[in-house]
Amino acid sequence: MDDEIIERKLNISKSGKTCMWVQTNRFTSPANRYGFSSAVCSADGKLTNIIYSTNNYTRIRNLVEITEGCILITASKSLNETNVKLFQVISIDKENMTINLKKLATLKDSVWDNTEYVKKYKAAIHSALMRAKKYYNLIDVD
């Protein structure tokens, strides 16, 4: 597996904690619709606490505390496909307000490319995946 590194925006809470936004969304177009969700868990696999939350019918945003070693899980669900990706926070740059994450594993076509992390982060993976499925299955409002 390649060492994919991504960068996300860092947020600082009112109490000075390092945070990032995670979200659950529903995307629709005339040709397609899918649900997307993300979650953050600590290095030991427990979901992190939500500091602040906003929501409406098709979107929930949660501000969660992060530290180096935390795991970001992203999940998406559509008619033909379910994808899950695991990323680990490798560095937090307060000067540039960025978070660097390294991809650990990917679920595509019901197969993990690296099963080493799946058991440890099972609860967080399940949480993100079930929220993506819930938002994918929302009834269309005409």
CSV table of N, CA and C in Angstrom, one decimal:
chain,number,residue,atom,x,y,z
A,1,MET,N,0.8,-1.2,0.0
A,1,MET,CA,0.0,0.0,0.0
A,1,MET,C,0.9,1.2,0.0
A,2,ASP,N,0.5,2.3,-0.7
A,2,ASP,CA,1.3,3.5,-0.8
A,2,ASP,C,1.1,4.3,0.5
A,3,ASP,N,2.0,5.1,0.8
A,3,ASP,CA,2.0,6.0,2.0
A,3,ASP,C,1.3,7.3,1.6
A,4,GLU,N,0.0,7.3,1.5
A,4,GLU,CA,-0.8,8.5,1.2
A,4,GLU,C,-0.9,9.4,2.4
A,5,ILE,N,-0.5,10.6,2.2
A,5,ILE,CA,-0.5,11.6,3.3
A,5,ILE,C,-1.5,12.7,2.8
A,6,ILE,N,-2.5,13.0,3.7
A,6,ILE,CA,-3.4,14.1,3.4
A,6,ILE,C,-3.3,15.2,4.5
A,7,GLU,N,-3.8,16.4,4.2
A,7,GLU,CA,-3.7,17.5,5.1
A,7,GLU,C,-5.1,18.0,5.4
A,8,ARG,N,-5.4,18.2,6.6
A,8,ARG,CA,-6.7,18.8,7.0
A,8,ARG,C,-6.5,20.1,7.8
A,9,LYS,N,-7.6,20.9,7.9
A,9,LYS,CA,-7.5,22.1,8.6
A,9,LYS,C,-7.6,21.9,10.1
A,10,LEU,N,-6.7,22.5,10.9
A,10,LEU,CA,-6.7,22.4,12.4
A,10,LEU,C,-7.6,23.5,12.9
A,11,ASN,N,-8.4,23.2,13.9
A,11,ASN,CA,-9.2,24.2,14.6
A,11,ASN,C,-8.8,24.2,16.1
A,12,ILE,N,-8.9,25.3,16.8
A,12,ILE,CA,-8.6,25.4,18.2
A,12,ILE,C,-9.9,25.8,18.9
A,13,SER,N,-10.2,25.0,19.9
A,13,SER,CA,-11.4,25.3,20.7
A,13,SER,C,-11.3,26.5,21.6
A,14,LYS,N,-12.4,27.0,22.1
A,14,LYS,CA,-12.3,28.2,23.0
A,14,LYS,C,-11.4,27.9,24.2
A,15,SER,N,-11.4,26.6,24.6
A,15,SER,CA,-10.5,26.2,25.8
A,15,SER,C,-9.1,25.9,25.4
A,16,GLY,N,-8.8,26.0,24.1
A,16,GLY,CA,-7.4,25.8,23.7
A,16,GLY,C,-7.0,24.4,23.2
A,17,LYS,N,-8.0,23.6,23.0
A,17,LYS,CA,-7.8,22.2,22.6
A,17,LYS,C,-7.6,22.1,21.1
A,18,THR,N,-6.8,21.3,20.6
A,18,THR,CA,-6.6,21.1,19.1
A,18,THR,C,-7.8,20.2,18.7
A,19,CYS,N,-8.5,20.7,17.6
A,19,CYS,CA,-9.7,20.0,17.2
A,19,CYS,C,-9.8,19.9,15.6
A,20,MET,N,-10.7,19.1,15.1
A,20,MET,CA,-11.0,19.0,13.7
A,20,MET,C,-12.5,18.8,13.6
A,21,TRP,N,-13.1,19.2,12.4
A,21,TRP,CA,-14.5,19.0,12.2
A,21,TRP,C,-14.6,17.6,11.5
A,22,VAL,N,-15.6,16.8,12.0
A,22,VAL,CA,-16.0,15.6,11.3
A,22,VAL,C,-17.4,15.8,10.9
A,23,GLN,N,-17.9,15.1,9.9
A,23,GLN,CA,-19.3,15.4,9.5
A,23,GLN,C,-20.0,14.1,8.9
A,24,THR,N,-21.3,14.2,8.9
A,24,THR,CA,-22.1,13.2,8.2
A,24,THR,C,-23.0,14.0,7.3
A,25,ASN,N,-22.9,13.6,6.0
A,25,ASN,CA,-23.6,14.3,4.9
A,25,ASN,C,-24.4,13.3,4.1
A,26,ARG,N,-25.4,13.9,3.4
A,26,ARG,CA,-26.1,13.2,2.3
A,26,ARG,C,-25.9,14.0,1.0
A,27,PHE,N,-25.4,13.4,0.0
A,27,PHE,CA,-25.2,14.1,-1.3
A,27,PHE,C,-26.2,13.5,-2.3
A,28,THR,N,-26.9,14.4,-3.1
A,28,THR,CA,-27.8,13.9,-4.1
A,28,THR,C,-27.6,14.7,-5.4
A,29,SER,N,-27.8,14.0,-6.5
A,29,SER,CA,-27.8,14.7,-7.8
A,29,SER,C,-28.9,13.8,-8.6
A,30,PRO,N,-29.3,14.3,-9.8
A,30,PRO,CA,-30.2,13.5,-10.6
A,30,PRO,C,-29.7,12.1,-10.9
A,31,ALA,N,-28.4,11.9,-11.0
A,31,ALA,CA,-27.9,10.6,-11.4
A,31,ALA,C,-27.4,9.8,-10.2
A,32,ASN,N,-27.2,10.3,-9.0
A,32,ASN,CA,-26.6,9.6,-8.0
A,32,ASN,C,-27.0,10.2,-6.6
A,33,ARG,N,-26.8,9.4,-5.6
A,33,ARG,CA,-26.9,9.8,-4.2
A,33,ARG,C,-26.0,9.0,-3.3
A,34,TYR,N,-25.4,9.5,-2.3
A,34,TYR,CA,-24.7,8.7,-1.4
A,34,TYR,C,-24.6,9.4,0.0
A,35,GLY,N,-24.3,8.6,1.0
A,35,GLY,CA,-24.1,9.1,2.3
A,35,GLY,C,-22.6,9.1,2.7
A,36,PHE,N,-22.2,10.0,3.4
A,36,PHE,CA,-20.8,10.1,3.8
A,36,PHE,C,-20.7,10.4,5.3
A,37,SER,N,-19.8,9.8,6.0
A,37,SER,CA,-19.6,10.1,7.4
A,37,SER,C,-18.1,10.0,7.8
A,38,SER,N,-17.7,10.7,8.8
A,38,SER,CA,-16.4,10.6,9.4
A,38,SER,C,-16.5,10.6,10.9
A,39,ALA,N,-15.5,10.0,11.5
A,39,ALA,CA,-15.4,9.9,12.9
A,39,ALA,C,-13.9,9.9,13.3
A,40,VAL,N,-13.7,10.3,14.6
A,40,VAL,CA,-12.3,10.3,15.1
A,40,VAL,C,-12.3,9.4,16.4
A,41,CYS,N,-11.3,8.6,16.5
A,41,CYS,CA,-11.1,7.8,17.7
A,41,CYS,C,-9.7,8.0,18.2
A,42,SER,N,-9.5,7.7,19.5
A,42,SER,CA,-8.2,7.8,20.1
A,42,SER,C,-7.3,6.6,19.6
A,43,ALA,N,-6.1,6.6,19.9
A,43,ALA,CA,-5.1,5.6,19.5
A,43,ALA,C,-5.5,4.2,20.0
A,44,ASP,N,-6.3,4.2,21.1
A,44,ASP,CA,-6.7,2.9,21.7
A,44,ASP,C,-8.1,2.4,21.2
A,45,GLY,N,-8.7,3.2,20.3
A,45,GLY,CA,-9.9,2.7,19.6
A,45,GLY,C,-11.2,3.3,20.1
A,46,LYS,N,-11.2,4.2,21.2
A,46,LYS,CA,-12.4,4.7,21.7
A,46,LYS,C,-12.7,6.0,21.0
A,47,LEU,N,-14.0,6.2,20.7
A,47,LEU,CA,-14.5,7.4,20.0
A,47,LEU,C,-14.2,8.6,20.9
A,48,THR,N,-13.8,9.7,20.3
A,48,THR,CA,-13.5,10.9,21.0
A,48,THR,C,-14.8,11.7,21.3
A,49,ASN,N,-14.7,12.5,22.3
A,49,ASN,CA,-15.9,13.3,22.7
A,49,ASN,C,-16.1,14.5,21.8
A,50,ILE,N,-17.4,14.8,21.6
A,50,ILE,CA,-17.8,15.9,20.7
A,50,ILE,C,-17.8,17.2,21.6
A,51,ILE,N,-17.1,18.2,21.1
A,51,ILE,CA,-17.0,19.5,21.8
A,51,ILE,C,-18.1,20.4,21.4
A,52,TYR,N,-18.5,20.4,20.1
A,52,TYR,CA,-19.5,21.3,19.6
A,52,TYR,C,-20.2,20.6,18.4
A,53,SER,N,-21.5,20.8,18.2
A,53,SER,CA,-22.2,20.1,17.1
A,53,SER,C,-23.2,21.1,16.5
A,54,THR,N,-23.3,21.0,15.1
A,54,THR,CA,-24.3,21.7,14.4
A,54,THR,C,-25.0,20.6,13.5
A,55,ASN,N,-26.3,20.8,13.2
A,55,ASN,CA,-26.9,19.8,12.3
A,55,ASN,C,-28.2,20.4,11.6
A,56,ASN,N,-28.5,19.8,10.5
A,56,ASN,CA,-29.8,20.0,9.8
A,56,ASN,C,-30.2,18.7,9.1
A,57,TYR,N,-31.1,18.7,8.2
A,57,TYR,CA,-31.7,17.5,7.7
A,57,TYR,C,-30.6,16.7,6.9
A,58,THR,N,-29.7,17.3,6.2
A,58,THR,CA,-28.8,16.5,5.4
A,58,THR,C,-27.3,16.6,5.8
A,59,ARG,N,-27.1,17.3,7.0
A,59,ARG,CA,-25.7,17.4,7.4
A,59,ARG,C,-25.6,17.6,8.9
A,60,ILE,N,-24.6,16.9,9.5
A,60,ILE,CA,-24.3,17.0,10.9
A,60,ILE,C,-22.8,17.3,10.9
A,61,ARG,N,-22.4,18.3,11.7
A,61,ARG,CA,-20.9,18.6,11.8
A,61,ARG,C,-20.6,18.5,13.3
A,62,ASN,N,-19.5,17.8,13.6
A,62,ASN,CA,-19.1,17.7,15.0
A,62,ASN,C,-17.6,18.2,15.1
A,63,LEU,N,-17.4,19.0,16.1
A,63,LEU,CA,-16.0,19.4,16.4
A,63,LEU,C,-15.5,18.5,17.5
A,64,VAL,N,-14.4,17.8,17.2
A,64,VAL,CA,-13.8,16.8,18.1
A,64,VAL,C,-12.4,17.1,18.4
A,65,GLU,N,-12.0,16.8,19.6
A,65,GLU,CA,-10.6,17.0,20.0
A,65,GLU,C,-9.7,15.9,19.3
A,66,ILE,N,-8.5,16.3,18.9
A,66,ILE,CA,-7.6,15.4,18.3
A,66,ILE,C,-6.2,15.5,19.0
A,67,THR,N,-5.4,14.5,18.9
A,67,THR,CA,-4.0,14.5,19.4
A,67,THR,C,-3.3,13.6,18.4
A,68,GLU,N,-1.9,13.7,18.4
A,68,GLU,CA,-1.2,12.8,17.5
A,68,GLU,C,-1.4,11.4,17.9
A,69,GLY,N,-1.6,10.6,16.9
A,69,GLY,CA,-1.9,9.2,17.1
A,69,GLY,C,-3.4,8.8,16.9
A,70,CYS,N,-4.3,9.9,16.9
A,70,CYS,CA,-5.7,9.6,16.8
A,70,CYS,C,-5.9,9.1,15.4
A,71,ILE,N,-7.1,8.4,15.2
A,71,ILE,CA,-7.5,7.8,13.9
A,71,ILE,C,-8.7,8.5,13.4
A,72,LEU,N,-8.6,8.9,12.1
A,72,LEU,CA,-9.8,9.5,11.4
A,72,LEU,C,-10.3,8.4,10.5
A,73,ILE,N,-11.6,8.1,10.6
A,73,ILE,CA,-12.3,7.1,9.8
A,73,ILE,C,-13.3,7.9,8.9
A,74,THR,N,-13.2,7.6,7.6
A,74,THR,CA,-14.2,8.2,6.6
A,74,THR,C,-14.9,7.0,6.0
A,75,ALA,N,-16.2,7.1,5.8
A,75,ALA,CA,-17.0,6.1,5.2
A,75,ALA,C,-18.0,6.7,4.3
A,76,SER,N,-18.2,6.0,3.1
A,76,SER,CA,-19.3,6.5,2.2
A,76,SER,C,-20.0,5.3,1.7
A,77,LYS,N,-21.3,5.5,1.5
A,77,LYS,CA,-22.2,4.4,1.0
A,77,LYS,C,-23.1,4.9,-0.1
A,78,SER,N,-23.1,4.2,-1.2
A,78,SER,CA,-23.9,4.5,-2.4
A,78,SER,C,-24.6,3.2,-2.8
A,79,LEU,N,-25.4,3.2,-3.9
A,79,LEU,CA,-26.1,2.0,-4.3
A,79,LEU,C,-25.2,0.8,-4.6
A,80,ASN,N,-24.1,1.1,-5.2
A,80,ASN,CA,-23.2,0.0,-5.7
A,80,ASN,C,-21.9,-0.1,-4.9
A,81,GLU,N,-21.6,0.7,-3.9
A,81,GLU,CA,-20.3,0.8,-3.3
A,81,GLU,C,-20.3,1.2,-1.9
A,82,THR,N,-19.5,0.6,-1.1
A,82,THR,CA,-19.2,1.0,0.3
A,82,THR,C,-17.7,1.2,0.4
A,83,ASN,N,-17.3,2.3,0.9
A,83,ASN,CA,-15.8,2.6,1.0
A,83,ASN,C,-15.6,3.1,2.5
A,84,VAL,N,-14.5,2.6,3.0
A,84,VAL,CA,-14.0,3.1,4.4
A,84,VAL,C,-12.5,3.3,4.3
A,85,LYS,N,-12.1,4.4,4.8
A,85,LYS,CA,-10.6,4.6,4.9
A,85,LYS,C,-10.2,5.0,6.3
A,86,LEU,N,-9.1,4.5,6.8
A,86,LEU,CA,-8.5,4.8,8.1
A,86,LEU,C,-7.3,5.7,7.9
A,87,PHE,N,-7.2,6.8,8.6
A,87,PHE,CA,-6.0,7.7,8.6
A,87,PHE,C,-5.6,7.9,10.0
A,88,GLN,N,-4.3,8.0,10.2
A,88,GLN,CA,-3.7,8.3,11.5
A,88,GLN,C,-3.1,9.7,11.5
A,89,VAL,N,-3.4,10.4,12.6
A,89,VAL,CA,-2.8,11.8,12.7
A,89,VAL,C,-1.3,11.6,13.0
A,90,ILE,N,-0.4,12.1,12.1
A,90,ILE,CA,1.0,11.9,12.3
A,90,ILE,C,1.6,13.2,12.8
A,91,SER,N,1.0,14.4,12.6
A,91,SER,CA,1.5,15.6,13.1
A,91,SER,C,0.4,16.7,13.1
A,92,ILE,N,0.6,17.6,14.1
A,92,ILE,CA,-0.3,18.7,14.2
A,92,ILE,C,0.5,20.0,14.2
A,93,ASP,N,0.3,20.9,13.2
A,93,ASP,CA,1.1,22.1,13.1
A,93,ASP,C,0.3,23.3,13.5
A,94,LYS,N,0.5,23.8,14.7
A,94,LYS,CA,-0.3,24.9,15.2
A,94,LYS,C,0.0,26.2,14.5
A,95,GLU,N,1.2,26.3,14.0
A,95,GLU,CA,1.6,27.6,13.3
A,95,GLU,C,0.9,27.7,12.0
A,96,ASN,N,0.8,26.7,11.2
A,96,ASN,CA,0.2,26.7,9.9
A,96,ASN,C,-1.3,26.2,10.0
A,97,MET,N,-1.8,25.9,11.2
A,97,MET,CA,-3.1,25.4,11.4
A,97,MET,C,-3.5,24.2,10.5
A,98,THR,N,-2.6,23.2,10.4
A,98,THR,CA,-2.8,22.0,9.6
A,98,THR,C,-2.6,20.7,10.4
A,99,ILE,N,-3.3,19.7,10.0
A,99,ILE,CA,-3.1,18.3,10.5
A,99,ILE,C,-2.7,17.4,9.4
A,100,ASN,N,-1.6,16.7,9.6
A,100,ASN,CA,-1.1,15.7,8.6
A,100,ASN,C,-1.6,14.3,9.0
A,101,LEU,N,-2.2,13.6,8.0
A,101,LEU,CA,-2.7,12.3,8.3
A,101,LEU,C,-2.1,11.3,7.3
A,102,LYS,N,-1.8,10.1,7.8
A,102,LYS,CA,-1.3,9.0,6.9
A,102,LYS,C,-2.3,7.9,6.8
A,103,LYS,N,-2.6,7.5,5.5
A,103,LYS,CA,-3.6,6.5,5.3
A,103,LYS,C,-3.0,5.1,5.8
A,104,LEU,N,-3.9,4.4,6.6
A,104,LEU,CA,-3.5,3.1,7.1
A,104,LEU,C,-4.1,2.0,6.4
A,105,ALA,N,-5.4,2.1,6.1
A,105,ALA,CA,-6.1,1.0,5.5
A,105,ALA,C,-7.3,1.5,4.7
A,106,THR,N,-7.8,0.7,3.7
A,106,THR,CA,-9.0,1.0,2.9
A,106,THR,C,-9.8,-0.2,2.7
A,107,LEU,N,-11.1,0.0,2.9
A,107,LEU,CA,-12.1,-1.1,2.5
A,107,LEU,C,-12.8,-0.7,1.2
A,108,LYS,N,-12.6,-1.6,0.2
A,108,LYS,CA,-13.3,-1.3,-1.1
A,108,LYS,C,-13.7,-2.7,-1.6
A,109,ASP,N,-14.9,-2.7,-2.1
A,109,ASP,CA,-15.4,-4.0,-2.7
A,109,ASP,C,-15.4,-5.1,-1.6
A,110,SER,N,-15.8,-4.7,-0.3
A,110,SER,CA,-15.8,-5.6,0.8
A,110,SER,C,-14.5,-6.3,1.2
A,111,VAL,N,-13.4,-5.7,0.8
A,111,VAL,CA,-12.1,-6.3,1.1
A,111,VAL,C,-11.2,-5.2,1.7
A,112,TRP,N,-10.6,-5.5,2.8
A,112,TRP,CA,-9.6,-4.5,3.4
A,112,TRP,C,-8.2,-4.8,2.7
A,113,ASP,N,-7.5,-3.7,2.4
A,113,ASP,CA,-6.2,-3.8,1.9
A,113,ASP,C,-5.1,-4.1,3.0
A,114,ASN,N,-5.5,-3.8,4.3
A,114,ASN,CA,-4.7,-4.0,5.4
A,114,ASN,C,-5.6,-4.3,6.6
A,115,THR,N,-5.6,-5.5,7.0
A,115,THR,CA,-6.5,-5.9,8.1
A,115,THR,C,-5.9,-5.7,9.5
A,116,GLU,N,-4.7,-5.2,9.6
A,116,GLU,CA,-4.0,-5.0,10.9
A,116,GLU,C,-4.8,-4.1,11.9
A,117,TYR,N,-5.5,-3.1,11.4
A,117,TYR,CA,-6.1,-2.1,12.2
A,117,TYR,C,-7.6,-2.4,12.5
A,118,VAL,N,-8.2,-3.2,11.7
A,118,VAL,CA,-9.7,-3.4,11.7
A,118,VAL,C,-10.3,-3.8,13.1
A,119,LYS,N,-9.7,-4.7,13.7
A,119,LYS,CA,-10.2,-5.2,15.0
A,119,LYS,C,-10.1,-4.1,16.1
A,120,LYS,N,-9.0,-3.4,16.1
A,120,LYS,CA,-8.8,-2.4,17.2
A,120,LYS,C,-9.7,-1.3,17.0
A,121,TYR,N,-10.1,-0.9,15.8
A,121,TYR,CA,-10.9,0.3,15.6
A,121,TYR,C,-12.3,-0.1,15.1
A,122,LYS,N,-12.7,-1.3,15.4
A,122,LYS,CA,-14.0,-1.8,14.9
A,122,LYS,C,-15.2,-0.9,15.3
A,123,ALA,N,-15.3,-0.5,16.6
A,123,ALA,CA,-16.4,0.3,17.0
A,123,ALA,C,-16.5,1.6,16.3
A,124,ALA,N,-15.4,2.3,16.1
A,124,ALA,CA,-15.4,3.6,15.4
A,124,ALA,C,-15.7,3.4,13.9
A,125,ILE,N,-15.2,2.3,13.3
A,125,ILE,CA,-15.5,2.0,11.9
A,125,ILE,C,-17.0,1.8,11.7
A,126,HIS,N,-17.5,1.0,12.6
A,126,HIS,CA,-19.0,0.7,12.6
A,126,HIS,C,-19.8,1.9,12.7
A,127,SER,N,-19.4,2.8,13.7
A,127,SER,CA,-20.2,4.1,13.9
A,127,SER,C,-20.2,4.9,12.6
A,128,ALA,N,-19.0,5.1,12.0
A,128,ALA,CA,-19.0,5.9,10.8
A,128,ALA,C,-19.8,5.3,9.6
A,129,LEU,N,-19.6,4.0,9.5
A,129,LEU,CA,-20.3,3.3,8.4
A,129,LEU,C,-21.8,3.3,8.6
A,130,MET,N,-22.3,3.1,9.8
A,130,MET,CA,-23.8,3.1,10.0
A,130,MET,C,-24.4,4.5,9.8
A,131,ARG,N,-23.7,5.5,10.2
A,131,ARG,CA,-24.2,6.9,9.9
A,131,ARG,C,-24.2,7.2,8.4
A,132,ALA,N,-23.2,6.7,7.7
A,132,ALA,CA,-23.2,6.9,6.2
A,132,ALA,C,-24.4,6.2,5.6
A,133,LYS,N,-24.6,5.0,6.0
A,133,LYS,CA,-25.8,4.2,5.5
A,133,LYS,C,-27.1,4.9,5.8
A,134,LYS,N,-27.2,5.4,7.1
A,134,LYS,CA,-28.5,6.0,7.5
A,134,LYS,C,-28.7,7.2,6.6
A,135,TYR,N,-27.7,8.0,6.3
A,135,TYR,CA,-27.9,9.2,5.5
A,135,TYR,C,-28.2,8.9,4.0
A,136,TYR,N,-27.6,7.8,3.6
A,136,TYR,CA,-27.8,7.3,2.2
A,136,TYR,C,-29.3,6.9,2.1
A,137,ASN,N,-29.8,6.3,3.1
A,137,ASN,CA,-31.2,5.7,3.0
A,137,ASN,C,-32.3,6.8,3.3
A,138,LEU,N,-32.0,8.0,3.6
A,138,LEU,CA,-33.0,9.0,3.9
A,138,LEU,C,-33.9,9.1,2.7
A,139,ILE,N,-35.2,9.2,3.0
A,139,ILE,CA,-36.2,9.3,1.9
A,139,ILE,C,-36.1,10.7,1.3
A,140,ASP,N,-36.2,10.7,-0.1
A,140,ASP,CA,-36.2,12.0,-0.8
A,140,ASP,C,-37.4,12.8,-0.5
A,141,VAL,N,-37.2,14.1,-0.3
A,141,VAL,CA,-38.3,15.0,-0.1
A,141,VAL,C,-38.6,15.8,-1.4
A,142,ASP,N,-39.7,15.7,-1.9
A,142,ASP,CA,-40.0,16.4,-3.2
A,142,ASP,C,-40.7,17.8,-2.9
